[in-house]
Short mmCIF file of N, CA and C in Angstrom, two decimals:
data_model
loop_
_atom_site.label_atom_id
_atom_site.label_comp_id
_atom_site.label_asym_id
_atom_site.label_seq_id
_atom_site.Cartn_x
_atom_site.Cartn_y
_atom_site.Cartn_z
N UNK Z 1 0.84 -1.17 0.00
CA UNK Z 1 0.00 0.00 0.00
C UNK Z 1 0.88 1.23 0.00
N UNK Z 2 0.54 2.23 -0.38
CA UNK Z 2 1.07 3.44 -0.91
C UNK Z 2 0.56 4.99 -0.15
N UNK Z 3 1.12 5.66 0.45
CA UNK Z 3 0.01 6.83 1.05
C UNK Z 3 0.99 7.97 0.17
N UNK Z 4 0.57 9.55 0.05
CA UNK Z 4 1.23 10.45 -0.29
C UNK Z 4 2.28 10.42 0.09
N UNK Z 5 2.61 10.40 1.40
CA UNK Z 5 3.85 10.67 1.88
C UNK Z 5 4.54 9.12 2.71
N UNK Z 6 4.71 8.33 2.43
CA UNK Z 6 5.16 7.12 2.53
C UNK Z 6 5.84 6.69 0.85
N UNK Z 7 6.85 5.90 1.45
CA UNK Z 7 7.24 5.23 0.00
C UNK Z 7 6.52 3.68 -0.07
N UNK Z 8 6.46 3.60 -1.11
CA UNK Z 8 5.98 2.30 -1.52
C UNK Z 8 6.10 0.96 -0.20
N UNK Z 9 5.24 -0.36 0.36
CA UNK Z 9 6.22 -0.59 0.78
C UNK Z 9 5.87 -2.23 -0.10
N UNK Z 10 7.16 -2.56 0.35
CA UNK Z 10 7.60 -4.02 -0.80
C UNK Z 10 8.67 -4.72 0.13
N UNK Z 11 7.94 -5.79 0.48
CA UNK Z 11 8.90 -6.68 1.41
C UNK Z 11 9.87 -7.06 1.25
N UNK Z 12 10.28 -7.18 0.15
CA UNK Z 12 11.49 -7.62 -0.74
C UNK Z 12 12.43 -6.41 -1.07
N UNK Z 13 11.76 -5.27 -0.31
CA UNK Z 13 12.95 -4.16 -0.57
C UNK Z 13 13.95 -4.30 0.87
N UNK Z 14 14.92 -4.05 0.63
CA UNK Z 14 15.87 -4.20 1.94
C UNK Z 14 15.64 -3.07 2.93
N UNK Z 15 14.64 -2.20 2.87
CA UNK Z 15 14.90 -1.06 3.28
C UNK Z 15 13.32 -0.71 4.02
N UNK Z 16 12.33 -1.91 3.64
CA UNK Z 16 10.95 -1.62 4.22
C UNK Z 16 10.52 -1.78 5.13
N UNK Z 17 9.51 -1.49 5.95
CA UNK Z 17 9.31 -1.23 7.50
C UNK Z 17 8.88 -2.68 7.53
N UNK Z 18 7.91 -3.36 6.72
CA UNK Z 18 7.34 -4.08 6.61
C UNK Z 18 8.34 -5.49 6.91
N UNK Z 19 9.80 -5.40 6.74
CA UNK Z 19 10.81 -6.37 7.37
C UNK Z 19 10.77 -6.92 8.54
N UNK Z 20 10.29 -5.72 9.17
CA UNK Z 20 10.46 -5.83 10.94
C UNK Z 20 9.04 -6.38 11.00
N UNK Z 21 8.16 -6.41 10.64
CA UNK Z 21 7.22 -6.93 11.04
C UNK Z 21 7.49 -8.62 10.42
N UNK Z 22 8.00 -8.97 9.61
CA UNK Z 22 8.23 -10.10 9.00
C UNK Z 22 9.19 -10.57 9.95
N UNK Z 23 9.93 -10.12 10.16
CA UNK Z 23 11.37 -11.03 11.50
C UNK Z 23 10.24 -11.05 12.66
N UNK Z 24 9.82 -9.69 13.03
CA UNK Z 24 8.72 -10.39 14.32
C UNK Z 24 8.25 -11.92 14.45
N UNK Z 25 7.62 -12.07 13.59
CA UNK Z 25 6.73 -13.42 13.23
C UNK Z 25 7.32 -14.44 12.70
N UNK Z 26 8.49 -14.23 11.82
CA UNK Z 26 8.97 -15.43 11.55
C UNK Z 26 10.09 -16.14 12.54
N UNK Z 27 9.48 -16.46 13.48
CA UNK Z 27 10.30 -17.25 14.93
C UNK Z 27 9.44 -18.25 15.13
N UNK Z 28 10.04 -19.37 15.16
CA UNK Z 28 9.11 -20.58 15.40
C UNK Z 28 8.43 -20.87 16.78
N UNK Z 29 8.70 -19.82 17.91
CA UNK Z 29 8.12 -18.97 18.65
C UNK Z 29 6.89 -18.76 18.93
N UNK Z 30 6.66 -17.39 18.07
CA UNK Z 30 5.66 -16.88 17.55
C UNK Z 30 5.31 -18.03 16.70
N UNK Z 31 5.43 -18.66 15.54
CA UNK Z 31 4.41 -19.35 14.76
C UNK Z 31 3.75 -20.26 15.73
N UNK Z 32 4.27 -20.87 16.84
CA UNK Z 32 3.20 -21.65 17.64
C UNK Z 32 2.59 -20.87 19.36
N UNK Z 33 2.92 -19.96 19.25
CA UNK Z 33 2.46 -19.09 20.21
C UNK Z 33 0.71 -18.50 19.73
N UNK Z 34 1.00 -18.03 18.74
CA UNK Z 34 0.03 -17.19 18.36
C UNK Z 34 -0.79 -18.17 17.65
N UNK Z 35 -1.21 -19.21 16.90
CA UNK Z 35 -1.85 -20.29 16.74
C UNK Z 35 -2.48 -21.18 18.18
N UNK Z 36 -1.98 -20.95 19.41
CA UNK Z 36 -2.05 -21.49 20.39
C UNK Z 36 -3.47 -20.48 21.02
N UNK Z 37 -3.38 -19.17 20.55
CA UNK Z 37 -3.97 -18.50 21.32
C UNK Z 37 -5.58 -18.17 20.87
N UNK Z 38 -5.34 -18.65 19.73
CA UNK Z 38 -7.06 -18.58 18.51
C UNK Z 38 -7.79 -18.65 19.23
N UNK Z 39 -8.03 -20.11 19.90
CA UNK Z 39 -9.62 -20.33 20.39
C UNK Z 39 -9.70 -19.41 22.03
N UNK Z 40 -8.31 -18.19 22.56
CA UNK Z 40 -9.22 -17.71 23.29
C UNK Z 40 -8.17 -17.65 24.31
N UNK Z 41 -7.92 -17.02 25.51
CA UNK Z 41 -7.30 -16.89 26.18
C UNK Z 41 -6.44 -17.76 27.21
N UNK Z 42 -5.31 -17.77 27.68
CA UNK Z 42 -4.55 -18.41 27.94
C UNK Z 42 -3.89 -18.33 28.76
N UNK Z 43 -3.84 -19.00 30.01
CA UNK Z 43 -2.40 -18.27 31.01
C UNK Z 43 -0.96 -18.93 30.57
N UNK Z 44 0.06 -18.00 31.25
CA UNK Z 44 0.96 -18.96 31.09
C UNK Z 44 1.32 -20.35 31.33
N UNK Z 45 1.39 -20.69 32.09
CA UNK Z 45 1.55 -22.40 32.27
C UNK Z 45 0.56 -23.37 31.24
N UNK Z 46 -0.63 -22.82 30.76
CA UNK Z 46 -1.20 -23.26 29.89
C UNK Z 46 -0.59 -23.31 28.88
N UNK Z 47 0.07 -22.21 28.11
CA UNK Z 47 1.22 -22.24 27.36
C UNK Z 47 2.27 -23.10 27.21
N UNK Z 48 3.29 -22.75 28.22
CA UNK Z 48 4.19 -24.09 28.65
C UNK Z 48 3.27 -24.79 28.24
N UNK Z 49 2.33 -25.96 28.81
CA UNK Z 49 1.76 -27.16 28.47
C UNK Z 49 1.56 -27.32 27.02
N UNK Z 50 1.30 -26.17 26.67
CA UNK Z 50 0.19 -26.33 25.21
C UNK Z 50 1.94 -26.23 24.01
N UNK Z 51 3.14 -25.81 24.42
CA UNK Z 51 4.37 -25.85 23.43
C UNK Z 51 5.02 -26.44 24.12
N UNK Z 52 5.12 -27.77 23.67
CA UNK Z 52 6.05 -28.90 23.92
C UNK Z 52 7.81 -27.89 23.64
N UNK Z 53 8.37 -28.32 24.29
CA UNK Z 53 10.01 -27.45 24.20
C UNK Z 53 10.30 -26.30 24.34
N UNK Z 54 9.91 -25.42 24.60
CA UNK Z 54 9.81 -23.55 25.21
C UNK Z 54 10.18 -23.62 26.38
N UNK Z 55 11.25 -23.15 26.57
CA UNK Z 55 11.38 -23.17 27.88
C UNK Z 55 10.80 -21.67 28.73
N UNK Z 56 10.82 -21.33 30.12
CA UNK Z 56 10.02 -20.33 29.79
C UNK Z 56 10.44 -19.14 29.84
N UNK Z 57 11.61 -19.17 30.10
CA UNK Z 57 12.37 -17.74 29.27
C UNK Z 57 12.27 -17.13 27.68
N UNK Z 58 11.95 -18.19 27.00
CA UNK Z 58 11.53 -17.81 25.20
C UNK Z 58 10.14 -17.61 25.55
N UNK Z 59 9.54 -18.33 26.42
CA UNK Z 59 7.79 -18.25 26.23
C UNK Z 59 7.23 -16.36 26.64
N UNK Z 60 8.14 -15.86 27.53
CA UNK Z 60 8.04 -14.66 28.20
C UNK Z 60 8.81 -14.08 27.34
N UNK Z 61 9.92 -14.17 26.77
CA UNK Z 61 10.45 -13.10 25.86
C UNK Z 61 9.47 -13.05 24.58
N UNK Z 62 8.95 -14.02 24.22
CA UNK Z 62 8.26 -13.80 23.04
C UNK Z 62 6.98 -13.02 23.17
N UNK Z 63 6.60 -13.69 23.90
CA UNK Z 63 4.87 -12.84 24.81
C UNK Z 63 5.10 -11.52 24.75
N UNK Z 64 6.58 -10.83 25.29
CA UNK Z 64 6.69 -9.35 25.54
C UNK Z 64 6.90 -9.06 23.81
N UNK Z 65 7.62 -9.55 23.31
CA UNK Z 65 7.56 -9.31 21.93
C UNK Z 65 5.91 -9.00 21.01
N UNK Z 66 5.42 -9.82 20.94
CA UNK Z 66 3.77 -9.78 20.90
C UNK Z 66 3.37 -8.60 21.28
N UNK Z 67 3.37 -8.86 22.30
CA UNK Z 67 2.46 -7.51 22.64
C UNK Z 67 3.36 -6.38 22.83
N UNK Z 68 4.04 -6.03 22.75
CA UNK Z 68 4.61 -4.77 22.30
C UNK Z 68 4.51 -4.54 21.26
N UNK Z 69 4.45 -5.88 19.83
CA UNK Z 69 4.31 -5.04 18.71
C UNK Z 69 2.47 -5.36 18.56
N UNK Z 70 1.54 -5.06 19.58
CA UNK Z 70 0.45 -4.87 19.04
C UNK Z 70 -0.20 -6.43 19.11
N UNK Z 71 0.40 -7.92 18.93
CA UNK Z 71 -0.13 -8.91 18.40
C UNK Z 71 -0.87 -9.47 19.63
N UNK Z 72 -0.20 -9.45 20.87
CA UNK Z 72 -1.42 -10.06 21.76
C UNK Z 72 -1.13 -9.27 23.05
N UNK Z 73 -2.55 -9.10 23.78
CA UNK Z 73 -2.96 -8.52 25.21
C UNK Z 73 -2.82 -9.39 26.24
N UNK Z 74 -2.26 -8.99 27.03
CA UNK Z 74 -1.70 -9.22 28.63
C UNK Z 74 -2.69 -8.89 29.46
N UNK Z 75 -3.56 -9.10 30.07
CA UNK Z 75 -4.65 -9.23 31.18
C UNK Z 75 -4.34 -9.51 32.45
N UNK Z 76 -3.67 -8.72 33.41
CA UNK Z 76 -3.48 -9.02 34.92
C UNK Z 76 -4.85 -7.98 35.20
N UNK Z 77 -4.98 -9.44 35.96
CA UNK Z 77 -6.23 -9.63 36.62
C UNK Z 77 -5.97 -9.08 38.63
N UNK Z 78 -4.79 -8.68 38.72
CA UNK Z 78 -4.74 -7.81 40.14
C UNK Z 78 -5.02 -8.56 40.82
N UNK Z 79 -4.86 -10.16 41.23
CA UNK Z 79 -5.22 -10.94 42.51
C UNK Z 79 -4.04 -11.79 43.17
N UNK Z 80 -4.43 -12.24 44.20
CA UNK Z 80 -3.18 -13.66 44.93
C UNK Z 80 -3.84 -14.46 45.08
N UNK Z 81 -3.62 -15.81 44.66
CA UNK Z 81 -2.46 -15.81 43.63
C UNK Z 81 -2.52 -14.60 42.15
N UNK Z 82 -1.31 -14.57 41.83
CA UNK Z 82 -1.63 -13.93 40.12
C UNK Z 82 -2.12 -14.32 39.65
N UNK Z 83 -2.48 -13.96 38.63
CA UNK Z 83 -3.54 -14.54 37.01
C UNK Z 83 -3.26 -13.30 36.25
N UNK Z 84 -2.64 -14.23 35.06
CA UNK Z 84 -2.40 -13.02 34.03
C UNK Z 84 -2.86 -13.89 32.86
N UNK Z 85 -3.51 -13.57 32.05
CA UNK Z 85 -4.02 -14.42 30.88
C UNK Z 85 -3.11 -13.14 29.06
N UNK Z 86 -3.17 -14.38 28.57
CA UNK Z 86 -2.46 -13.64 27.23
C UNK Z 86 -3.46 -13.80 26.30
N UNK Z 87 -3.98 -13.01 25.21
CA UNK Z 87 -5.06 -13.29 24.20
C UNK Z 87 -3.89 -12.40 22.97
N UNK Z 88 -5.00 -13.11 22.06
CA UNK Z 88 -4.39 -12.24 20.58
C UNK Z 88 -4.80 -11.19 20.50
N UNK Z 89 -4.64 -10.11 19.86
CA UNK Z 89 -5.48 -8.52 19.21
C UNK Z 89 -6.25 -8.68 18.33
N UNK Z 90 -7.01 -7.77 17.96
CA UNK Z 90 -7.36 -7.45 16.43
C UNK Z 90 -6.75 -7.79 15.51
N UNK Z 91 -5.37 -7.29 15.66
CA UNK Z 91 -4.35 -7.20 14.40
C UNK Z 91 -3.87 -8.63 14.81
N UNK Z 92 -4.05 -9.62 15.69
CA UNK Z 92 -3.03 -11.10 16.14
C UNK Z 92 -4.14 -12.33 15.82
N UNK Z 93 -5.48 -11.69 15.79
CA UNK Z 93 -6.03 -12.89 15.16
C UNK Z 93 -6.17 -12.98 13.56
N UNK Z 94 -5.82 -12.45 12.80
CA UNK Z 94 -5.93 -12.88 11.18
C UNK Z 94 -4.45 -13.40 11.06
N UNK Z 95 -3.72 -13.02 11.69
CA UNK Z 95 -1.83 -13.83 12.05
C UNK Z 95 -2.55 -15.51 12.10
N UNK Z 96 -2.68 -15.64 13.64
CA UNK Z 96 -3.25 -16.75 13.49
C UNK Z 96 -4.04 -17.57 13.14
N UNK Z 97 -4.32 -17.36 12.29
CA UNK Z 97 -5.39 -18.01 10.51
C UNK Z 97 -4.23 -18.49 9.91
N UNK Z 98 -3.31 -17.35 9.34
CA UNK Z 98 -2.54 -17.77 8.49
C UNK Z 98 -1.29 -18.86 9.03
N UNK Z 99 -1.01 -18.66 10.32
CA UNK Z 99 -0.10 -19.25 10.68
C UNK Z 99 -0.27 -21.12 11.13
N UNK Z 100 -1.98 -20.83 11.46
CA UNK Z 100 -2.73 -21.89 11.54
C UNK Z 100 -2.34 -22.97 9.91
N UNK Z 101 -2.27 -22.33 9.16
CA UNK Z 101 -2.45 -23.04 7.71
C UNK Z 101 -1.05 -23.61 7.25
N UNK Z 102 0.13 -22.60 8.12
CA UNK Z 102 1.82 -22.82 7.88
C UNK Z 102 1.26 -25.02 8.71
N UNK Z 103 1.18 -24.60 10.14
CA UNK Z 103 1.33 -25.12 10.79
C UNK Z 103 0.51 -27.13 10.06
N UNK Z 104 -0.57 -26.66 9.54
CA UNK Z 104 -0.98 -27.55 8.39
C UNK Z 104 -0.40 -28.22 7.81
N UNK Z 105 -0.08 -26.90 6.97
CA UNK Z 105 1.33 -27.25 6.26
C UNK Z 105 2.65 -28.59 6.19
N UNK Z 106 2.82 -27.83 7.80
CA UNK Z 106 4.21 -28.37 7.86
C UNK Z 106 3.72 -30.34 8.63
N UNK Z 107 2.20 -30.12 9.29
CA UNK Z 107 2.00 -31.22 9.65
C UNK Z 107 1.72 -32.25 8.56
N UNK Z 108 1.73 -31.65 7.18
CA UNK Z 108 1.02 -33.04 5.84
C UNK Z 108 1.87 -33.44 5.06
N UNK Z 109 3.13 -32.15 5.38
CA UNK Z 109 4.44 -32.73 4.32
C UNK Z 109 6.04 -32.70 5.25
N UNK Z 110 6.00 -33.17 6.54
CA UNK Z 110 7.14 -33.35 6.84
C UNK Z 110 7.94 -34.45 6.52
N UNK Z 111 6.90 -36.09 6.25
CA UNK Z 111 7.88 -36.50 5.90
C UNK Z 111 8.26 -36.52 4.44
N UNK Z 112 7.63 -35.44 3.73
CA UNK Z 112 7.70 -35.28 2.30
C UNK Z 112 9.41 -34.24 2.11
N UNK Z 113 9.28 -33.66 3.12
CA UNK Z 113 10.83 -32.82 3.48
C UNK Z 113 11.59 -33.90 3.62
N UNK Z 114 11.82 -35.00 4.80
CA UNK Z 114 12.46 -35.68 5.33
C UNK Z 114 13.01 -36.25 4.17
N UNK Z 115 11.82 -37.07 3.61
CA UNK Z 115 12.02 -37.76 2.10
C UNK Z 115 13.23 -36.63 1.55
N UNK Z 116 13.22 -35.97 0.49
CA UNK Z 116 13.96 -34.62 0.17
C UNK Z 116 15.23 -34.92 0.41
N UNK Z 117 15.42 -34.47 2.04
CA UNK Z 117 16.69 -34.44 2.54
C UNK Z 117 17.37 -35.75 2.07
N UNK Z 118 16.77 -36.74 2.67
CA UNK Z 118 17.63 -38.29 2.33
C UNK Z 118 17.98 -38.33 0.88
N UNK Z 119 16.91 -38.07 0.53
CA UNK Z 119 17.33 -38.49 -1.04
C UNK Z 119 18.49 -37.14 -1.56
N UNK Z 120 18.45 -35.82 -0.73
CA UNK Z 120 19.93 -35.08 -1.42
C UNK Z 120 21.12 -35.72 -0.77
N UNK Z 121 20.76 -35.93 0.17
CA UNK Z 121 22.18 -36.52 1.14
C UNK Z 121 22.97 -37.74 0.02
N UNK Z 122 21.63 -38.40 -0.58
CA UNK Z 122 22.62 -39.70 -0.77
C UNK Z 122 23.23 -39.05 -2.51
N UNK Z 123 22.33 -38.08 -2.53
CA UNK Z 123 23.52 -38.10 -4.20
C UNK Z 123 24.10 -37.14 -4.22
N UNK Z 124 24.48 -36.33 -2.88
CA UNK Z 124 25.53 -35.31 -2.81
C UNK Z 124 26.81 -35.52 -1.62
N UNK Z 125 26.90 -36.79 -1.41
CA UNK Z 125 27.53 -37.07 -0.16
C UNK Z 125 29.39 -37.22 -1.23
N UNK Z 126 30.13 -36.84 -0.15
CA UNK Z 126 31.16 -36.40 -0.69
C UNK Z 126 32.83 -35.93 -0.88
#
């Protein structure tokens, strides 16, 4: 999209804002963070549970990532024990549609990759 006073932007230019929003999201992180959060709010430890391997220093650095750039809301709920629940935004649920479909994706053709790999390995080994 184009405004008067903006330059063009084109993801593929080295120089577009639109980069930083692309490194945001492309962390395998975020691709199962924000797919996690679709059907609705979430505390942390639900998290942990719900991403097998996160430890929870990535799970909290990423969360602050999120929602600083806008993608999901932090809800402290002011009680003892705590309760802080994480949801997506406006702008974090059409993310997770699309990221929903990566995640598809990668579940119908991994061993179609795997396949791939073996078969370069064996006729480039060397």
């Amino acid at each position: 999209m184009k405004t008067a006073d903006a330059p063009p932007v084109d993801v593929f230019s080295a120089t577009c804002p639109s980069r930083a929003a692309l490194e945001l999201v492309a962390n395998k992180w975020a691709l199962l963070i924000v797919p996690a959060l679709h059907d609705g709010p979430m505390r942390n430890n639900e998290l942990l549970r719900r991403i097998g391997g996160i430890s929870q220093k990535m799970l909290t650095q990423t969360l602050r990532d999120l929602e600083r750039n806008g993608l999901v809301l932090r809800t402290d709920h002011h009680c003892v024990p705590p309760h802080v629940e994480y949801a997506l935004s406006d702008t974090g649920r059409p993310l997770s549609e699309a990221f929903d479909a990566v995640g598809r994706w990668a579940e119908a053709h991994h061993r179609d990759l795997a396949d791939a790999r073996k078969a370069f390995d064996v006729t480039h080994r060397g």
